[in-house]
Amino acid sequence: VTVPLEIITTATAQTLAAGRLLGALLRGGDVVALSGPLGAGKTHFVKGIARGIGVSADEPVVSPTFVLVREYAGDLTLYHIDAYRLGSADELRELGLDEMRTDPDGVIAIEWADRFADVLPASTCRVELAHSGPETRTLRVAWPDPRLAELRRGVENGL
Ligand SMILES: Nc1ncnc2c1ncn2[C@@H]1O[C@H](COP(=O)(O)OP(=O)(O)OP(=O)(O)O)[C@@H](O)[C@H]1O
Ligand SMILES: [Mg+2]
């Protein structure tokens, strides 16, 4: 059992930087589940992940609120899902979750994932974001993977 990593960011750019550090550690098959209230910074964290997996800075990463899933090509393929409007785990599967999961070069990031925790793999990297002030967010990263220690070191080196 590993202790979750707590990251406090005091600007949007720091949440992006934290996501980027995580993105650089990801491998095909990984799932990142994001939870936290409206405006907590889930989408900005995923933007950072996209940069970390090598999605070009020219490519805007925007919230998949209406399309539910967006795909970005970097060194890996990022599947960015917004589960806010999904009513059931079946709807998540209908989006093609199983196909995304079997893409050997695919990484999945799901916003509002807490309601679907039971259909996500045990190896999922869970990121919980909370408001701690107008520009301050507290991120808790729970990841049963030795890479959490690498992320911790990266964050300690500065965001
Ligand atoms: N420290 C911070 N980290 C992240 N975002 C911050 C921070 N401080 C201010 N913000 C602002 O908070 C907002 C976060 O928006 P974002 O779309 O990333 O949240 P979200 O959790 O994805 O929301 P939603 O539930 O609507 O999908 C942005 O406007 C961002 O600039
Ligand atoms: Mg969002």
PDB file of C-alpha atoms and ligand atoms in Angstrom:
ATOM      1  CA  VAL A   1       0.000   0.000   0.000  1.00  0.00           C
ATOM      2  CA  THR A   2       1.465   3.343  -1.014  1.00  0.00           C
ATOM      3  CA  VAL A   3       0.680   6.695   0.517  1.00  0.00           C
ATOM      4  CA  PRO A   4      -1.149   8.986  -1.924  1.00  0.00           C
ATOM      5  CA  LEU A   5       0.849  11.901  -3.258  1.00  0.00           C
ATOM      6  CA  GLU A   6      -0.517  15.298  -2.326  1.00  0.00           C
ATOM      7  CA  ILE A   7       0.265  18.162  -4.669  1.00  0.00           C
ATOM      8  CA  ILE A   8      -0.771  21.727  -3.950  1.00  0.00           C
ATOM      9  CA  THR A   9      -0.858  23.997  -6.982  1.00  0.00           C
ATOM     10  CA  THR A  10      -1.249  27.755  -6.748  1.00  0.00           C
ATOM     11  CA  ALA A  11      -1.725  28.501 -10.449  1.00  0.00           C
ATOM     12  CA  THR A  12      -3.278  26.816 -13.476  1.00  0.00           C
ATOM     13  CA  ALA A  13       0.197  26.391 -14.978  1.00  0.00           C
ATOM     14  CA  GLN A  14       1.267  24.274 -12.006  1.00  0.00           C
ATOM     15  CA  THR A  15      -1.655  21.872 -12.482  1.00  0.00           C
ATOM     16  CA  LEU A  16      -0.646  21.631 -16.150  1.00  0.00           C
ATOM     17  CA  ALA A  17       2.938  20.941 -15.091  1.00  0.00           C
ATOM     18  CA  ALA A  18       1.836  18.214 -12.665  1.00  0.00           C
ATOM     19  CA  GLY A  19      -0.200  16.566 -15.419  1.00  0.00           C
ATOM     20  CA  ARG A  20       2.741  16.776 -17.750  1.00  0.00           C
ATOM     21  CA  LEU A  21       4.987  14.991 -15.247  1.00  0.00           C
ATOM     22  CA  LEU A  22       2.436  12.203 -14.925  1.00  0.00           C
ATOM     23  CA  GLY A  23       1.976  12.035 -18.712  1.00  0.00           C
ATOM     24  CA  ALA A  24       5.697  11.510 -19.207  1.00  0.00           C
ATOM     25  CA  LEU A  25       5.514   8.433 -16.943  1.00  0.00           C
ATOM     26  CA  LEU A  26       2.549   6.787 -18.673  1.00  0.00           C
ATOM     27  CA  ARG A  27       2.695   3.679 -20.815  1.00  0.00           C
ATOM     28  CA  GLY A  28       0.206   2.053 -23.139  1.00  0.00           C
ATOM     29  CA  GLY A  29      -2.669   0.488 -21.227  1.00  0.00           C
ATOM     30  CA  ASP A  30      -2.629   2.986 -18.373  1.00  0.00           C
ATOM     31  CA  VAL A  31      -5.848   4.510 -17.089  1.00  0.00           C
ATOM     32  CA  VAL A  32      -6.018   7.820 -15.216  1.00  0.00           C
ATOM     33  CA  ALA A  33      -9.279   8.535 -13.374  1.00  0.00           C
ATOM     34  CA  LEU A  34      -9.988  12.145 -12.415  1.00  0.00           C
ATOM     35  CA  SER A  35     -12.517  13.300  -9.889  1.00  0.00           C
ATOM     36  CA  GLY A  36     -13.413  16.548  -8.210  1.00  0.00           C
ATOM     37  CA  PRO A  37     -16.020  19.287  -8.579  1.00  0.00           C
ATOM     38  CA  LEU A  38     -16.700  21.632 -11.507  1.00  0.00           C
ATOM     39  CA  GLY A  39     -13.697  23.813 -12.221  1.00  0.00           C
ATOM     40  CA  ALA A  40     -11.350  21.826  -9.999  1.00  0.00           C
ATOM     41  CA  GLY A  41      -8.866  21.531 -12.854  1.00  0.00           C
ATOM     42  CA  LYS A  42      -9.489  18.040 -14.239  1.00  0.00           C
ATOM     43  CA  THR A  43      -9.347  19.180 -17.868  1.00  0.00           C
ATOM     44  CA  HIS A  44      -6.224  21.264 -17.280  1.00  0.00           C
ATOM     45  CA  PHE A  45      -4.522  18.296 -15.658  1.00  0.00           C
ATOM     46  CA  VAL A  46      -5.386  16.191 -18.729  1.00  0.00           C
ATOM     47  CA  LYS A  47      -3.999  18.943 -20.992  1.00  0.00           C
ATOM     48  CA  GLY A  48      -0.756  18.482 -19.087  1.00  0.00           C
ATOM     49  CA  ILE A  49      -0.926  14.709 -19.538  1.00  0.00           C
ATOM     50  CA  ALA A  50      -1.329  15.263 -23.288  1.00  0.00           C
ATOM     51  CA  ARG A  51       1.846  17.364 -23.373  1.00  0.00           C
ATOM     52  CA  GLY A  52       3.657  14.761 -21.297  1.00  0.00           C
ATOM     53  CA  ILE A  53       2.847  11.994 -23.763  1.00  0.00           C
ATOM     54  CA  GLY A  54       4.068  14.133 -26.632  1.00  0.00           C
ATOM     55  CA  VAL A  55       0.901  15.625 -28.087  1.00  0.00           C
ATOM     56  CA  SER A  56       2.045  18.746 -29.954  1.00  0.00           C
ATOM     57  CA  ALA A  57       1.639  22.038 -28.122  1.00  0.00           C
ATOM     58  CA  ASP A  58      -0.058  23.279 -31.331  1.00  0.00           C
ATOM     59  CA  GLU A  59      -2.906  20.900 -30.771  1.00  0.00           C
ATOM     60  CA  PRO A  60      -5.525  22.366 -28.452  1.00  0.00           C
ATOM     61  CA  VAL A  61      -6.731  19.932 -25.813  1.00  0.00           C
ATOM     62  CA  VAL A  62     -10.278  20.896 -24.948  1.00  0.00           C
ATOM     63  CA  SER A  63     -12.920  19.451 -22.701  1.00  0.00           C
ATOM     64  CA  PRO A  64     -14.803  16.520 -24.250  1.00  0.00           C
ATOM     65  CA  THR A  65     -17.976  17.677 -22.498  1.00  0.00           C
ATOM     66  CA  PHE A  66     -20.292  17.267 -25.483  1.00  0.00           C
ATOM     67  CA  VAL A  67     -18.519  14.678 -27.600  1.00  0.00           C
ATOM     68  CA  LEU A  68     -17.756  12.559 -24.504  1.00  0.00           C
ATOM     69  CA  VAL A  69     -14.456  11.309 -25.909  1.00  0.00           C
ATOM     70  CA  ARG A  70     -11.603  12.964 -27.791  1.00  0.00           C
ATOM     71  CA  GLU A  71      -8.499  11.332 -29.148  1.00  0.00           C
ATOM     72  CA  TYR A  72      -5.022  12.877 -29.343  1.00  0.00           C
ATOM     73  CA  ALA A  73      -1.938  11.439 -31.010  1.00  0.00           C
ATOM     74  CA  GLY A  74       1.420  11.774 -29.311  1.00  0.00           C
ATOM     75  CA  ASP A  75       4.027   9.106 -28.582  1.00  0.00           C
ATOM     76  CA  LEU A  76       0.955   7.308 -27.259  1.00  0.00           C
ATOM     77  CA  THR A  77      -2.691   7.873 -28.118  1.00  0.00           C
ATOM     78  CA  LEU A  78      -4.599   9.735 -25.438  1.00  0.00           C
ATOM     79  CA  TYR A  79      -8.292   8.947 -25.100  1.00  0.00           C
ATOM     80  CA  HIS A  80      -9.835  11.752 -23.074  1.00  0.00           C
ATOM     81  CA  ILE A  81     -13.299  10.900 -21.773  1.00  0.00           C
ATOM     82  CA  ASP A  82     -15.746  13.110 -19.896  1.00  0.00           C
ATOM     83  CA  ALA A  83     -18.121  10.852 -18.009  1.00  0.00           C
ATOM     84  CA  TYR A  84     -20.206  13.715 -16.577  1.00  0.00           C
ATOM     85  CA  ARG A  85     -23.171  12.989 -18.840  1.00  0.00           C
ATOM     86  CA  LEU A  86     -22.903   9.227 -18.710  1.00  0.00           C
ATOM     87  CA  GLY A  87     -25.644   7.538 -16.745  1.00  0.00           C
ATOM     88  CA  SER A  88     -24.195   4.086 -16.376  1.00  0.00           C
ATOM     89  CA  ALA A  89     -21.107   1.967 -16.777  1.00  0.00           C
ATOM     90  CA  ASP A  90     -22.807   0.442 -19.833  1.00  0.00           C
ATOM     91  CA  GLU A  91     -22.767   3.844 -21.511  1.00  0.00           C
ATOM     92  CA  LEU A  92     -19.075   4.074 -20.759  1.00  0.00           C
ATOM     93  CA  ARG A  93     -18.576   0.711 -22.429  1.00  0.00           C
ATOM     94  CA  GLU A  94     -20.668   1.868 -25.396  1.00  0.00           C
ATOM     95  CA  LEU A  95     -18.189   4.689 -25.886  1.00  0.00           C
ATOM     96  CA  GLY A  96     -15.675   1.971 -26.686  1.00  0.00           C
ATOM     97  CA  LEU A  97     -13.890   1.629 -23.355  1.00  0.00           C
ATOM     98  CA  ASP A  98     -12.871  -1.966 -24.060  1.00  0.00           C
ATOM     99  CA  GLU A  99     -11.407  -1.084 -27.470  1.00  0.00           C
ATOM    100  CA  MET A 100      -9.501   1.823 -25.954  1.00  0.00           C
ATOM    101  CA  ARG A 101      -8.242  -0.433 -23.196  1.00  0.00           C
ATOM    102  CA  THR A 102      -6.915  -3.007 -25.647  1.00  0.00           C
ATOM    103  CA  ASP A 103      -5.006  -0.410 -27.688  1.00  0.00           C
ATOM    104  CA  PRO A 104      -1.415  -1.297 -26.678  1.00  0.00           C
ATOM    105  CA  ASP A 105      -0.363   2.309 -27.293  1.00  0.00           C
ATOM    106  CA  GLY A 106      -3.409   3.906 -25.729  1.00  0.00           C
ATOM    107  CA  VAL A 107      -3.733   5.829 -22.500  1.00  0.00           C
ATOM    108  CA  ILE A 108      -7.173   6.670 -21.105  1.00  0.00           C
ATOM    109  CA  ALA A 109      -7.958   9.725 -18.970  1.00  0.00           C
ATOM    110  CA  ILE A 110     -11.523   9.908 -17.609  1.00  0.00           C
ATOM    111  CA  GLU A 111     -13.063  12.936 -15.928  1.00  0.00           C
ATOM    112  CA  TRP A 112     -15.847  12.277 -13.390  1.00  0.00           C
ATOM    113  CA  ALA A 113     -14.570   8.756 -13.072  1.00  0.00           C
ATOM    114  CA  ASP A 114     -15.548   8.259  -9.434  1.00  0.00           C
ATOM    115  CA  ARG A 115     -18.990   6.913 -10.345  1.00  0.00           C
ATOM    116  CA  PHE A 116     -17.382   4.225 -12.504  1.00  0.00           C
ATOM    117  CA  ALA A 117     -14.602   3.147 -10.200  1.00  0.00           C
ATOM    118  CA  ASP A 118     -15.832  -0.446 -10.283  1.00  0.00           C
ATOM    119  CA  VAL A 119     -15.358  -0.826 -14.053  1.00  0.00           C
ATOM    120  CA  LEU A 120     -11.829   0.609 -14.027  1.00  0.00           C
ATOM    121  CA  PRO A 121      -8.773  -1.584 -13.514  1.00  0.00           C
ATOM    122  CA  ALA A 122      -7.197  -1.887 -10.077  1.00  0.00           C
ATOM    123  CA  SER A 123      -4.021  -0.397 -11.570  1.00  0.00           C
ATOM    124  CA  THR A 124      -5.839   2.875 -12.342  1.00  0.00           C
ATOM    125  CA  CYS A 125      -4.056   6.068 -11.349  1.00  0.00           C
ATOM    126  CA  ARG A 126      -6.652   8.040  -9.391  1.00  0.00           C
ATOM    127  CA  VAL A 127      -6.350  11.804  -9.225  1.00  0.00           C
ATOM    128  CA  GLU A 128      -8.715  13.690  -6.946  1.00  0.00           C
ATOM    129  CA  LEU A 129      -8.751  17.472  -7.273  1.00  0.00           C
ATOM    130  CA  ALA A 130     -10.241  19.935  -4.812  1.00  0.00           C
ATOM    131  CA  HIS A 131     -10.501  23.712  -4.539  1.00  0.00           C
ATOM    132  CA  SER A 132      -8.415  25.097  -1.714  1.00  0.00           C
ATOM    133  CA  GLY A 133      -8.679  28.748  -2.805  1.00  0.00           C
ATOM    134  CA  PRO A 134      -9.456  30.777  -5.933  1.00  0.00           C
ATOM    135  CA  GLU A 135      -6.166  29.773  -7.568  1.00  0.00           C
ATOM    136  CA  THR A 136      -5.190  26.952  -5.272  1.00  0.00           C
ATOM    137  CA  ARG A 137      -5.988  23.304  -5.828  1.00  0.00           C
ATOM    138  CA  THR A 138      -5.110  20.236  -3.816  1.00  0.00           C
ATOM    139  CA  LEU A 139      -4.452  17.142  -5.920  1.00  0.00           C
ATOM    140  CA  ARG A 140      -4.291  13.689  -4.390  1.00  0.00           C
ATOM    141  CA  VAL A 141      -2.749  11.022  -6.568  1.00  0.00           C
ATOM    142  CA  ALA A 142      -3.296   7.401  -5.564  1.00  0.00           C
ATOM    143  CA  TRP A 143      -1.554   4.929  -7.831  1.00  0.00           C
ATOM    144  CA  PRO A 144      -0.613   1.378  -6.880  1.00  0.00           C
ATOM    145  CA  ASP A 145       2.500   1.620  -9.037  1.00  0.00           C
ATOM    146  CA  PRO A 146       6.166   2.310  -8.309  1.00  0.00           C
ATOM    147  CA  ARG A 147       5.959   5.196 -10.765  1.00  0.00           C
ATOM    148  CA  LEU A 148       4.154   7.163  -8.052  1.00  0.00           C
ATOM    149  CA  ALA A 149       7.546   7.588  -6.354  1.00  0.00           C
ATOM    150  CA  GLU A 150       8.973   8.972  -9.601  1.00  0.00           C
ATOM    151  CA  LEU A 151       6.094  11.397  -9.840  1.00  0.00           C
ATOM    152  CA  ARG A 152       6.718  12.449  -6.243  1.00  0.00           C
ATOM    153  CA  ARG A 153      10.377  13.163  -7.031  1.00  0.00           C
ATOM    154  CA  GLY A 154       9.393  15.126 -10.120  1.00  0.00           C
ATOM    155  CA  VAL A 155       6.966  17.252  -8.182  1.00  0.00           C
ATOM    156  CA  GLU A 156       9.541  17.816  -5.437  1.00  0.00           C
ATOM    157  CA  ASN A 157      11.911  19.171  -8.070  1.00  0.00           C
ATOM    158  CA  GLY A 158       9.374  21.910  -8.729  1.00  0.00           C
ATOM    159  CA  LEU A 159       6.314  22.539 -10.861  1.00  0.00           C
TER     160      LEU A 159
HETATM  161  N1  LIG B   1      -4.294  25.900  -9.431  1.00  0.00           N
HETATM  162  C1  LIG B   1      -5.143  25.721 -10.440  1.00  0.00           C
HETATM  163  N2  LIG B   1      -5.185  24.539 -11.084  1.00  0.00           N
HETATM  164  C2  LIG B   1      -6.061  24.321 -12.076  1.00  0.00           C
HETATM  165  N3  LIG B   1      -6.958  25.223 -12.516  1.00  0.00           N
HETATM  166  C3  LIG B   1      -6.964  26.415 -11.911  1.00  0.00           C
HETATM  167  C4  LIG B   1      -6.072  26.721 -10.861  1.00  0.00           C
HETATM  168  N4  LIG B   1      -6.322  27.987 -10.456  1.00  0.00           N
HETATM  169  C5  LIG B   1      -7.304  28.449 -11.213  1.00  0.00           C
HETATM  170  N5  LIG B   1      -7.717  27.506 -12.098  1.00  0.00           N
HETATM  171  C6  LIG B   1      -8.797  27.678 -13.071  1.00  0.00           C
HETATM  172  O1  LIG B   1      -9.843  26.782 -12.755  1.00  0.00           O
HETATM  173  C7  LIG B   1     -10.458  26.309 -13.948  1.00  0.00           C
HETATM  174  C8  LIG B   1     -10.328  24.797 -14.047  1.00  0.00           C
HETATM  175  O2  LIG B   1     -11.045  24.404 -15.164  1.00  0.00           O
HETATM  176  P1  LIG B   1     -11.060  22.932 -15.734  1.00  0.00           P
HETATM  177  O3  LIG B   1     -11.883  22.970 -16.964  1.00  0.00           O
HETATM  178  O4  LIG B   1      -9.678  22.395 -15.838  1.00  0.00           O
HETATM  179  O5  LIG B   1     -11.814  22.159 -14.554  1.00  0.00           O
HETATM  180  P2  LIG B   1     -12.621  20.787 -14.618  1.00  0.00           P
HETATM  181  O6  LIG B   1     -12.373  20.139 -13.301  1.00  0.00           O
HETATM  182  O7  LIG B   1     -12.228  20.037 -15.835  1.00  0.00           O
HETATM  183  O8  LIG B   1     -14.117  21.285 -14.717  1.00  0.00           O
HETATM  184  P3  LIG B   1     -15.396  20.498 -15.291  1.00  0.00           P
HETATM  185  O9  LIG B   1     -15.983  19.802 -14.131  1.00  0.00           O
HETATM  186  O10 LIG B   1     -16.259  21.574 -15.816  1.00  0.00           O
HETATM  187  O11 LIG B   1     -14.945  19.542 -16.359  1.00  0.00           O
HETATM  188  C9  LIG B   1      -9.744  27.001 -15.104  1.00  0.00           C
HETATM  189  O12 LIG B   1     -10.442  28.176 -15.437  1.00  0.00           O
HETATM  190  C10 LIG B   1      -8.392  27.315 -14.494  1.00  0.00           C
HETATM  191  O13 LIG B   1      -7.741  28.397 -15.123  1.00  0.00           O
HETATM  192 MG    MG B   2     -13.357  19.222 -17.383  1.00  0.00          MG
END
